[in-house]
XYZ file of C-alpha atoms in Angstrom:
697
model
C 0.000 0.000 0.000
C 1.237 3.480 -0.798
C 2.047 5.820 2.126
C -0.915 8.118 2.903
C 0.966 11.239 1.826
C 1.761 9.769 -1.584
C -1.958 9.449 -2.333
C -2.286 13.223 -2.088
C 0.698 14.048 -4.277
C -1.298 14.377 -7.521
C -3.729 16.634 -5.660
C -0.897 18.794 -4.334
C 0.622 19.053 -7.817
C -2.740 20.043 -9.286
C -3.230 22.639 -6.551
C 0.175 24.127 -7.313
C -0.614 24.367 -11.012
C -3.976 26.030 -10.352
C -2.448 28.790 -8.222
C -1.692 30.963 -11.290
C -5.232 30.550 -12.567
C -6.635 31.543 -9.199
C -4.387 34.583 -9.066
C -5.399 35.667 -12.566
C -9.073 35.199 -11.804
C -8.760 37.279 -8.660
C -6.948 40.120 -10.449
C -7.856 40.680 -14.118
C -5.310 43.480 -14.257
C -2.687 40.774 -14.451
C -3.574 40.395 -18.125
C -1.800 43.728 -18.699
C 1.972 43.589 -18.253
C 3.250 45.644 -15.349
C 6.740 46.735 -14.391
C 8.909 43.631 -14.227
C 11.864 42.868 -11.981
C 15.189 42.185 -13.718
C 15.278 38.693 -15.196
C 17.044 36.043 -13.129
C 20.005 34.773 -15.148
C 21.397 31.252 -15.005
C 24.944 30.520 -16.208
C 25.072 26.782 -15.494
C 23.927 26.299 -19.107
C 27.396 27.680 -20.044
C 25.954 30.871 -21.494
C 23.997 33.675 -19.868
C 20.338 32.716 -20.148
C 17.169 33.976 -18.486
C 15.928 31.409 -15.984
C 12.395 31.573 -17.400
C 13.658 30.495 -20.842
C 15.517 27.349 -19.733
C 13.843 24.259 -21.176
C 14.376 22.110 -18.115
C 14.157 22.191 -14.334
C 16.506 24.955 -13.150
C 16.812 26.839 -9.873
C 18.760 29.882 -8.703
C 19.165 30.589 -4.976
C 20.592 34.029 -4.065
C 22.942 34.712 -1.150
C 20.254 36.317 1.031
C 18.100 33.178 0.853
C 21.116 31.070 1.794
C 21.747 33.256 4.843
C 18.095 33.292 5.919
C 18.102 29.471 5.927
C 21.511 29.143 7.665
C 23.074 27.450 4.651
C 26.805 27.716 5.322
C 28.082 24.706 3.360
C 27.047 22.501 0.463
C 25.636 19.797 2.741
C 22.950 22.222 3.947
C 21.692 23.131 0.462
C 18.818 20.672 0.792
C 17.058 23.358 2.849
C 16.686 25.613 -0.198
C 16.883 23.379 -3.307
C 13.565 21.646 -4.114
C 13.643 17.881 -4.496
C 17.292 17.391 -3.488
C 18.600 15.440 -0.486
C 22.098 15.925 0.957
C 23.670 13.589 3.521
C 27.041 12.038 4.362
C 28.073 8.431 3.872
C 30.207 8.000 6.961
C 32.074 11.297 6.712
C 32.188 14.599 4.852
C 34.614 12.989 2.383
C 31.785 11.096 0.714
C 28.616 13.189 0.461
C 25.428 11.562 -0.775
C 23.441 13.853 -3.067
C 20.169 12.429 -4.368
C 17.821 13.959 -6.935
C 15.101 12.355 -9.056
C 16.064 8.862 -7.943
C 19.702 9.326 -8.985
C 22.085 9.127 -6.054
C 25.834 9.401 -5.554
C 25.603 6.764 -2.803
C 25.928 4.102 -5.499
C 29.526 5.187 -6.146
C 31.077 7.475 -3.532
C 34.070 8.373 -5.710
C 32.200 9.053 -8.942
C 28.936 10.758 -7.997
C 25.929 11.092 -10.253
C 25.584 14.752 -9.276
C 28.713 16.892 -9.621
C 29.462 20.068 -7.661
C 31.062 22.948 -9.570
C 32.478 26.228 -8.248
C 32.472 28.960 -10.890
C 32.309 26.284 -13.579
C 35.212 24.222 -12.176
C 34.377 20.622 -11.160
C 35.261 19.838 -7.563
C 37.022 16.634 -6.631
C 34.453 14.125 -5.322
C 36.069 14.095 -1.860
C 35.832 17.917 -1.803
C 32.162 18.244 -2.773
C 31.266 18.925 0.876
C 32.768 22.366 1.428
C 32.099 25.773 2.927
C 30.257 28.409 0.906
C 32.804 31.232 0.816
C 31.743 34.628 -0.592
C 28.902 33.112 -2.621
C 26.656 35.229 -4.846
C 24.194 32.467 -5.739
C 23.790 28.728 -6.249
C 22.422 27.251 -9.483
C 20.976 23.783 -10.007
C 20.131 22.110 -13.307
C 18.236 18.831 -12.840
C 18.461 15.861 -15.156
C 21.435 14.669 -17.241
C 23.701 17.528 -18.334
C 26.134 15.278 -20.169
C 26.312 17.266 -23.416
C 27.603 20.341 -21.559
C 29.354 18.751 -18.573
C 30.241 15.211 -19.626
C 30.713 12.472 -17.058
C 29.057 12.287 -13.643
C 26.183 14.628 -14.466
C 23.341 12.081 -14.712
C 21.326 13.551 -11.873
C 22.194 17.162 -12.548
C 24.779 19.880 -12.012
C 25.181 22.089 -8.957
C 27.111 25.279 -9.743
C 28.236 27.622 -6.957
C 28.798 31.163 -8.260
C 31.178 33.421 -6.330
C 30.591 37.150 -5.946
C 32.678 39.067 -8.486
C 34.470 42.190 -7.202
C 33.604 45.450 -8.982
C 33.709 49.234 -8.485
C 31.474 49.085 -5.395
C 33.354 48.627 -2.091
C 31.719 45.948 0.057
C 32.423 44.501 3.474
C 30.542 41.940 5.528
C 31.488 40.268 8.802
C 29.395 37.922 10.909
C 29.715 35.964 14.124
C 27.438 33.186 15.248
C 27.050 30.648 18.033
C 24.825 27.583 18.111
C 24.044 24.388 19.986
C 26.724 22.016 21.283
C 29.142 24.958 21.739
C 29.401 25.518 18.014
C 30.495 28.780 16.446
C 31.330 30.389 13.119
C 33.060 33.645 12.159
C 33.020 34.962 8.594
C 34.428 38.095 6.993
C 34.816 39.302 3.435
C 35.750 42.475 1.614
C 35.790 43.446 -2.056
C 36.150 46.531 -4.193
C 38.333 48.444 -6.642
C 42.115 48.278 -6.315
C 42.539 50.528 -9.345
C 39.137 52.109 -10.145
C 37.904 51.200 -13.584
C 40.656 48.630 -14.075
C 41.509 46.172 -11.300
C 39.272 44.736 -8.583
C 39.872 42.328 -5.724
C 38.221 40.424 -2.914
C 39.248 38.370 0.103
C 37.114 36.195 2.414
C 37.629 33.872 5.347
C 35.710 31.470 7.591
C 36.552 29.906 10.959
C 34.054 27.516 12.488
C 33.470 24.584 14.794
C 30.431 22.278 14.660
C 30.791 19.584 17.365
C 28.858 16.359 17.024
C 26.449 14.851 19.534
C 28.241 11.555 20.300
C 30.650 10.540 23.043
C 33.632 8.216 22.715
C 33.025 5.532 25.399
C 36.732 4.639 25.625
C 38.475 8.030 25.670
C 35.519 9.965 27.088
C 35.802 12.597 24.342
C 32.641 14.567 23.553
C 31.585 16.139 20.265
C 32.299 13.004 18.211
C 30.814 13.236 14.727
C 31.566 16.930 14.346
C 34.108 19.029 12.485
C 36.025 22.309 12.656
C 36.967 24.253 9.543
C 39.190 27.095 8.379
C 38.583 28.333 4.832
C 39.473 31.339 2.742
C 39.553 32.716 -0.779
C 41.056 35.628 -2.691
C 40.229 36.941 -6.131
C 41.652 39.428 -8.653
C 39.649 40.686 -11.622
C 41.244 42.739 -14.379
C 38.397 44.393 -16.312
C 39.275 47.725 -17.967
C 36.201 49.948 -18.216
C 34.836 50.107 -21.743
C 36.938 47.172 -22.939
C 35.437 43.921 -24.274
C 37.723 41.634 -22.280
C 38.577 40.669 -18.720
C 40.907 38.303 -16.862
C 40.477 36.636 -13.490
C 42.604 34.851 -10.906
C 41.165 33.049 -7.903
C 42.809 31.061 -5.122
C 41.129 29.292 -2.230
C 41.830 26.780 0.485
C 40.039 24.837 3.175
C 41.222 22.655 6.052
C 38.854 20.580 8.145
C 39.504 18.493 11.236
C 36.789 16.027 12.110
C 35.907 13.097 14.355
C 33.626 11.295 11.928
C 33.117 7.709 10.710
C 31.394 7.137 14.083
C 28.212 5.062 14.270
C 25.476 3.954 16.646
C 23.486 0.694 16.514
C 20.941 0.877 13.709
C 18.026 0.245 16.070
C 19.118 2.789 18.705
C 18.890 6.225 17.084
C 18.794 7.935 20.500
C 22.173 6.547 21.558
C 24.782 9.169 22.404
C 27.745 6.791 22.435
C 29.742 5.839 19.367
C 30.077 2.099 18.859
C 33.561 0.788 19.684
C 34.021 -2.955 19.982
C 35.272 -4.166 23.393
C 38.962 -5.036 23.222
C 40.006 -2.153 20.960
C 42.995 -0.430 22.682
C 42.485 3.095 24.004
C 45.141 4.474 21.650
C 43.152 3.052 18.728
C 39.766 4.356 19.846
C 39.957 7.888 18.470
C 38.058 9.067 15.395
C 40.482 11.319 13.525
C 40.194 12.986 10.163
C 42.023 15.900 8.587
C 41.315 17.155 5.066
C 43.069 20.083 3.378
C 42.518 21.300 -0.160
C 43.673 24.187 -2.316
C 42.287 25.474 -5.611
C 43.549 27.926 -8.219
C 41.865 29.106 -11.395
C 42.742 31.429 -14.269
C 39.883 32.712 -16.408
C 39.513 35.040 -19.335
C 36.861 36.187 -21.742
C 36.573 38.362 -24.825
C 33.346 39.707 -26.370
C 33.122 40.418 -30.078
C 30.279 40.718 -32.582
C 27.627 38.975 -30.472
C 29.998 36.207 -29.352
C 31.961 35.518 -26.188
C 35.197 33.523 -26.130
C 35.936 32.124 -22.662
C 38.943 30.205 -21.372
C 39.538 28.522 -18.032
C 42.447 26.626 -16.485
C 42.116 25.282 -12.953
C 44.115 23.200 -10.520
C 43.040 21.495 -7.324
C 45.019 19.559 -4.732
C 43.604 17.658 -1.814
C 45.009 15.407 0.858
C 43.371 13.791 3.827
C 44.130 11.450 6.696
C 41.324 9.245 7.942
C 41.768 7.021 11.033
C 38.930 5.343 12.920
C 37.880 2.136 14.723
C 35.318 0.021 12.905
C 34.244 -3.382 14.222
C 37.344 -5.377 15.264
C 39.595 -3.168 13.123
C 41.392 0.147 13.286
C 41.494 1.597 9.789
C 43.916 4.176 8.362
C 43.162 5.497 4.872
C 45.232 8.515 3.769
C 44.710 9.763 0.209
C 46.264 12.386 -2.080
C 44.443 13.936 -5.047
C 45.497 16.218 -7.909
C 43.257 17.628 -10.632
C 43.840 19.727 -13.742
C 40.956 21.157 -15.780
C 40.987 23.256 -18.950
C 38.084 24.519 -21.019
C 37.828 26.716 -24.104
C 34.313 27.889 -24.943
C 32.667 30.032 -27.611
C 29.067 31.143 -27.074
C 26.657 33.710 -28.417
C 25.652 36.657 -26.227
C 22.258 38.292 -26.210
C 19.519 36.625 -28.220
C 19.963 35.654 -31.861
C 17.887 33.585 -34.227
C 20.293 30.776 -33.395
C 22.149 30.718 -30.057
C 25.184 28.488 -29.868
C 27.653 27.119 -27.328
C 30.782 25.292 -28.526
C 33.652 24.023 -26.414
C 36.705 21.866 -25.820
C 37.377 20.309 -22.432
C 40.100 18.339 -20.623
C 40.210 16.933 -17.107
C 42.988 14.868 -15.528
C 42.777 13.397 -12.023
C 45.461 11.505 -10.092
C 44.668 9.732 -6.833
C 47.087 7.854 -4.579
C 45.917 5.892 -1.568
C 47.330 3.860 1.298
C 45.134 1.509 3.250
C 46.108 -0.127 6.544
C 43.493 -2.256 8.300
C 44.760 -3.556 11.661
C 42.875 -6.288 13.498
C 42.669 -6.054 17.319
C 39.882 -8.487 18.229
C 40.278 -11.430 18.903
C 44.017 -11.030 18.128
C 46.350 -8.218 17.149
C 47.580 -8.432 13.561
C 47.666 -6.461 10.372
C 44.716 -7.698 8.313
C 45.269 -5.726 5.124
C 47.775 -3.272 3.669
C 47.549 -1.761 0.195
C 49.073 1.073 -1.771
C 47.490 2.253 -5.011
C 47.636 4.916 -7.692
C 44.790 5.718 -10.073
C 44.847 8.106 -13.018
C 41.982 9.210 -15.228
C 41.699 11.644 -18.100
C 38.747 12.938 -20.099
C 38.964 14.831 -23.385
C 35.791 16.220 -24.903
C 34.294 18.429 -27.585
C 30.739 19.690 -27.161
C 28.161 21.849 -28.830
C 24.680 23.082 -28.006
C 22.400 24.985 -30.380
C 19.052 26.696 -29.763
C 16.960 27.821 -32.727
C 14.354 30.459 -31.898
C 12.050 29.230 -34.643
C 9.352 31.784 -33.805
C 8.806 34.365 -31.092
C 7.283 31.586 -28.995
C 8.983 28.353 -30.118
C 12.558 27.300 -29.276
C 14.171 24.092 -30.543
C 17.471 22.903 -29.041
C 19.977 20.146 -29.685
C 23.282 19.255 -28.067
C 26.092 16.814 -28.800
C 29.211 15.811 -26.894
C 32.066 13.477 -27.802
C 34.235 12.282 -24.905
C 37.304 10.091 -24.757
C 37.985 8.687 -21.292
C 40.868 6.631 -20.040
C 41.739 5.185 -16.647
C 44.824 3.451 -15.269
C 45.516 1.655 -12.002
C 48.530 0.154 -10.276
C 48.424 -1.302 -6.788
C 49.944 -3.945 -4.533
C 49.262 -5.209 -1.055
C 49.073 -8.101 1.346
C 46.201 -9.677 3.239
C 46.170 -11.859 6.336
C 45.345 -15.483 5.555
C 43.075 -16.534 8.410
C 43.785 -20.217 7.733
C 47.590 -20.113 7.886
C 47.986 -16.750 9.649
C 50.533 -15.886 7.038
C 50.223 -13.151 4.438
C 49.072 -13.472 0.855
C 50.496 -10.894 -1.496
C 48.341 -9.478 -4.266
C 48.491 -6.682 -6.765
C 47.623 -5.658 -10.237
C 47.579 -3.012 -12.901
C 45.339 -2.178 -15.781
C 44.246 0.425 -18.253
C 40.956 1.008 -20.012
C 39.825 3.380 -22.735
C 36.423 4.358 -24.020
C 34.649 6.780 -26.317
C 31.196 8.180 -25.617
C 28.787 10.226 -27.715
C 25.937 11.961 -25.885
C 22.964 13.822 -27.285
C 20.224 16.150 -26.105
C 16.984 17.377 -27.701
C 14.637 19.986 -26.246
C 11.708 22.150 -27.230
C 10.102 25.056 -25.431
C 6.963 27.035 -26.203
C 5.961 30.366 -24.648
C 2.182 30.070 -24.365
C 1.817 33.570 -22.902
C 4.149 36.114 -21.402
C 3.948 34.182 -18.122
C 3.454 30.546 -19.234
C 6.088 28.305 -20.790
C 5.958 24.579 -21.517
C 8.908 22.417 -22.493
C 10.073 18.890 -23.222
C 13.549 17.404 -23.341
C 15.399 14.140 -23.840
C 18.998 13.891 -22.630
C 21.719 11.284 -22.207
C 24.279 10.940 -19.425
C 27.019 8.569 -18.374
C 29.688 7.633 -15.879
C 32.863 6.250 -17.493
C 34.272 2.818 -16.865
C 37.305 2.517 -14.644
C 38.760 0.864 -11.591
C 38.006 0.656 -7.910
C 39.745 3.619 -6.260
C 40.008 1.631 -3.010
C 41.471 -1.718 -4.205
C 41.636 -4.558 -1.683
C 42.131 -7.726 -3.757
C 43.506 -9.028 -7.049
C 40.000 -8.789 -8.542
C 40.227 -4.984 -8.511
C 42.568 -5.081 -11.514
C 39.491 -5.839 -13.614
C 37.773 -2.724 -14.908
C 34.061 -2.116 -14.537
C 32.119 -0.848 -17.525
C 30.545 2.442 -18.450
C 27.177 3.393 -16.946
C 24.706 4.995 -19.375
C 21.452 6.858 -18.837
C 18.678 8.536 -20.790
C 16.173 10.964 -19.288
C 12.786 12.230 -20.464
C 11.101 15.321 -19.039
C 7.894 17.275 -19.652
C 7.415 20.500 -17.745
C 5.639 23.807 -17.383
C 6.609 27.082 -15.756
C 4.536 30.113 -14.780
C 6.143 33.432 -13.784
C 3.559 36.020 -12.816
C 3.785 39.151 -10.726
C 2.542 37.465 -7.550
C 2.714 33.746 -8.340
C 5.558 31.557 -9.612
C 5.057 27.859 -10.364
C 7.059 25.081 -11.939
C 6.057 21.450 -12.495
C 7.531 18.483 -14.341
C 7.149 14.761 -14.894
C 10.320 12.790 -15.519
C 11.760 9.371 -16.194
C 15.401 8.267 -16.142
C 16.617 4.842 -17.299
C 20.112 3.703 -16.294
C 21.863 0.744 -17.907
C 24.905 -1.080 -16.510
C 24.532 0.736 -13.189
C 27.744 0.980 -11.170
C 27.297 -0.053 -7.541
C 29.430 -0.925 -4.514
C 28.777 -4.501 -3.409
C 29.809 -6.751 -0.465
C 28.880 -6.516 3.208
C 32.429 -7.250 4.388
C 33.924 -4.162 6.014
C 36.785 -2.728 3.981
C 36.357 -5.058 1.015
C 33.595 -3.416 -1.036
C 34.170 -3.160 -4.762
C 32.470 -1.605 -7.780
C 30.770 -3.526 -10.532
C 28.014 -3.144 -13.104
C 24.890 -4.649 -11.578
C 22.040 -4.117 -14.046
C 19.404 -1.481 -14.709
C 17.452 1.097 -12.730
C 14.460 3.243 -13.605
C 13.266 6.382 -11.835
C 9.941 8.027 -12.646
C 8.251 10.844 -10.841
C 6.557 14.194 -10.640
C 7.752 17.402 -8.996
C 6.506 20.927 -8.473
C 7.457 24.156 -6.744
C 5.205 27.148 -6.157
C 5.496 30.547 -4.497
C 2.686 33.028 -3.900
C 3.211 36.609 -2.744
C 0.017 36.777 -0.717
C 0.747 40.398 0.194
C 3.725 42.687 -0.283
C 5.031 41.373 3.047
C 4.236 37.647 3.026
C 5.103 34.794 0.653
C 3.846 31.217 0.824
C 5.795 28.400 -0.794
C 5.084 24.744 -1.531
C 7.538 22.270 -3.079
C 7.169 18.565 -3.671
C 8.755 15.586 -5.402
C 7.470 12.035 -5.683
C 9.963 9.499 -7.047
C 9.551 5.825 -7.898
C 13.155 4.560 -8.277
C 13.695 0.818 -8.575
C 16.170 -1.760 -9.817
C 15.407 -3.702 -12.986
C 17.262 -6.854 -14.069
C 19.597 -6.682 -11.057
C 22.499 -9.143 -11.075
C 21.400 -12.079 -8.907
C 24.968 -12.442 -7.633
C 24.650 -9.024 -6.021
C 21.211 -9.534 -4.507
C 19.021 -12.513 -5.374
C 15.355 -11.686 -5.845
C 15.924 -7.921 -5.642
C 14.861 -6.992 -9.179
C 12.057 -4.691 -8.050
C 13.758 -3.295 -4.951
C 13.946 0.432 -4.371
C 17.184 2.253 -5.172
C 18.879 3.115 -1.856
C 19.208 6.707 -0.612
C 16.244 7.818 -2.710
C 13.327 9.103 -0.580
C 9.879 8.164 -1.840
C 8.870 11.808 -1.636
C 9.998 15.228 -0.417
C 7.466 17.896 0.522
C 8.209 21.372 1.897
C 5.850 24.165 2.941
C 7.279 27.636 3.611
C 6.148 30.956 5.017
C 8.455 33.939 4.552
C 7.943 37.542 5.593
C 9.674 40.802 4.791
C 8.370 44.009 6.323
C 9.386 47.146 8.162
C 8.510 48.148 11.718
C 9.419 51.000 14.030
C 12.139 48.735 15.438
C 13.599 47.954 12.012
C 13.181 45.465 9.178
C 12.020 41.931 10.053
C 12.265 38.738 7.962
C 10.526 35.797 9.678
C 10.743 32.319 8.161
C 9.030 28.980 8.807
C 9.766 25.800 6.843
C 8.144 22.399 7.382
C 9.802 19.550 5.482
C 8.426 16.038 5.131
C 10.913 13.384 3.955
C 9.544 10.076 2.722
C 10.864 6.652 3.607
C 14.106 5.400 2.092
C 16.438 2.424 2.245
C 20.200 2.372 2.773
C 20.964 -0.966 1.117
C 20.222 -2.828 -2.105
C 18.394 -5.607 -0.253
C 15.970 -3.052 1.249
C 16.486 -4.318 4.807
C 17.810 -1.069 6.328
C 14.931 1.398 6.267
C 14.437 4.929 7.526
C 10.756 5.735 7.928
C 9.295 9.071 6.879
C 9.915 12.021 9.193
C 9.076 15.717 9.507
C 11.446 18.609 10.231
C 10.463 22.111 11.327
C 12.797 25.114 10.984
C 12.169 28.620 12.355
C 14.121 31.810 11.802
C 13.868 35.548 12.348
C 16.231 38.105 10.836
C 16.107 41.598 12.346
C 17.826 44.595 10.783
C 17.648 47.427 13.355
C 19.911 49.552 11.149
C 20.864 49.422 7.495
C 24.250 47.826 8.198
C 23.460 45.543 11.129
C 21.519 42.286 11.057
C 20.715 39.866 13.869
C 19.332 36.405 13.090
C 17.919 33.883 15.551
C 16.937 30.400 14.407
C 15.940 26.914 15.465
C 16.536 24.049 13.049
C 14.795 20.719 13.680
C 12.527 22.368 16.245
C 10.986 19.091 17.438
C 14.416 17.441 17.901
C 13.536 14.631 15.490
C 16.171 11.879 15.394
C 16.556 10.177 12.037
C 19.213 8.149 10.269
C 21.260 9.889 7.587
C 23.364 6.861 6.620
C 23.482 3.159 7.476
C 25.207 -0.035 6.407
C 25.016 -3.744 7.113
C 28.101 -5.067 8.900
C 27.305 -8.741 8.406
C 27.870 -10.746 11.590
C 28.883 -7.542 13.399
C 25.402 -6.067 13.069
C 23.909 -3.014 11.437
C 25.082 0.518 12.091
C 23.798 4.010 11.391
C 24.640 7.668 11.628
C 21.962 9.921 13.095
C 21.250 13.614 12.659
C 22.624 15.801 15.454
C 19.122 16.948 16.451
C 17.779 20.360 17.387
C 20.114 23.281 16.701
C 19.502 26.721 18.203
C 21.657 29.630 17.123
C 22.182 33.376 16.825
C 24.152 35.292 14.166
C 25.162 38.950 14.165
C 26.340 40.541 10.906
C 27.683 43.946 9.891
C 27.954 45.047 6.275
C 28.330 48.039 4.022
């Protein structure tokens, strides 16, 4: 039987779509165009494009909305992005981002949703990061393979930084919150040479302790993290000239005590699970991740075209030590990435708008893995050292023909050549002889991929637009980035997907609505398999299909109050699943994909004698989901309530008080089956109460 809320989803979708009609009926003057606000522009489509003209599900969240919802890092974006779930799979190194039944939990190292910062792909172990000096966040749902290539089956999340200009700006904030947490942020930007050279600098220092206690060492705050992050930017843009150059550098270091779990059936436990017999000096949860990024950009406008170039570098290293079952695991990794892109796109609106580009990405990962056994005896169980390299070369093009004033027809094509190489060696304890068996391997794989996209959009009226699109996506073949046996020298194959979407969008003066139905078919799905701790491996397991409906609506009831309603219902299941992975699981639900997401919002913005006030209330309902392929580890549906009030007593001062998870609902964010050792879970930290004070000019 379907959950009760699911029965009402079609009704909720219909109600959202009828909001514009109700608004028009109530106010016939809406038939006459009135003064319009500046169009919201989205750049994730790799050319400046009005949000209302995008023939697909697209969202833009400005910085003020992020602040009002206490979104300080990428893992908190689920509060403001409709139909998207963010969680962690053990630690911040492996975020799980799920949208439309596509989830990165199926392959932690090669997610189906990729995070970009100013158009630069972030390393998968750096997708969870602080939002430093952000102007807005853009999300394109559905496969974006023709523009972004691999790992964009579920969509693309692009974080856009604030660009320095002739206006001097400064903002500093300080906040404290539950569990003795705090965060300090400051940023400044403006002209260094007016009309020529501009710069900005920003920094963040914060600590977010967890809610667990280490039963052996007695340490509190387990499961939390502390972070230092900063960025600097130079922009050379001579006034009146058609070109500009940019340089950006950034870095972030995080110390954490993660990879800590509680028993699956005891979500209220405040003690991390540590097996009896683990020595005290091997009972700490320690993690340190540091990354740096640099990017050079340039652009030149000429005759209705823009030529853009980008070269970016990213380095990341982390140490990860933690007790798990009878083991103490140490897993340091080092990452290097180089990205270059050359792009030519039309500017403004022409009869035919075009985007053409060349792209290269090279990633090198090295990893050591030491798994020491302490119960029932002390011995090294596994030691490996590995090096993986991958490279993608691509050419892409996207064309939109404005066939009439109302009709747009689009097509995109991308050719990619991917290669991957691995070399590793190691030794494993033989539990029969108590000697060591050496293993190792090397391999290389190559593959070519051609992706296509077709879309059509029709402007029914000035406010109404309908669209349809078909798009392909893929994840390349390769090798396990955490090899633990000789079998890991065998490459897994490419994962392929095709998505279909029909949607409508209404943008009126007081009402804004979007709705879509979608279906995504994945073939040769890549999935981690095995319940044995430390020995999971990737393989192609079969097919999945996700179908669903989604909507988002906002109604400015008065000049001061706005009501919002967002919902997604997703039916994501395996099809033709390899029986060796899970016998009889062909129709099981895809893990980490909630059956539905529903959010109701109330937002206010009005002046009083005491100053400007911005109250906010959000109620989010998250449907049931599973954490494993066998559908044995289930999190039931739950409801979260967030409250906030921003008060601006003066133009330059703002005070915000908030309560997230008002009812202190405890729910699992991640879980896994440990075989004979039992089942384990990570649980949300619970209610968070905080206050921020900000000064800006």
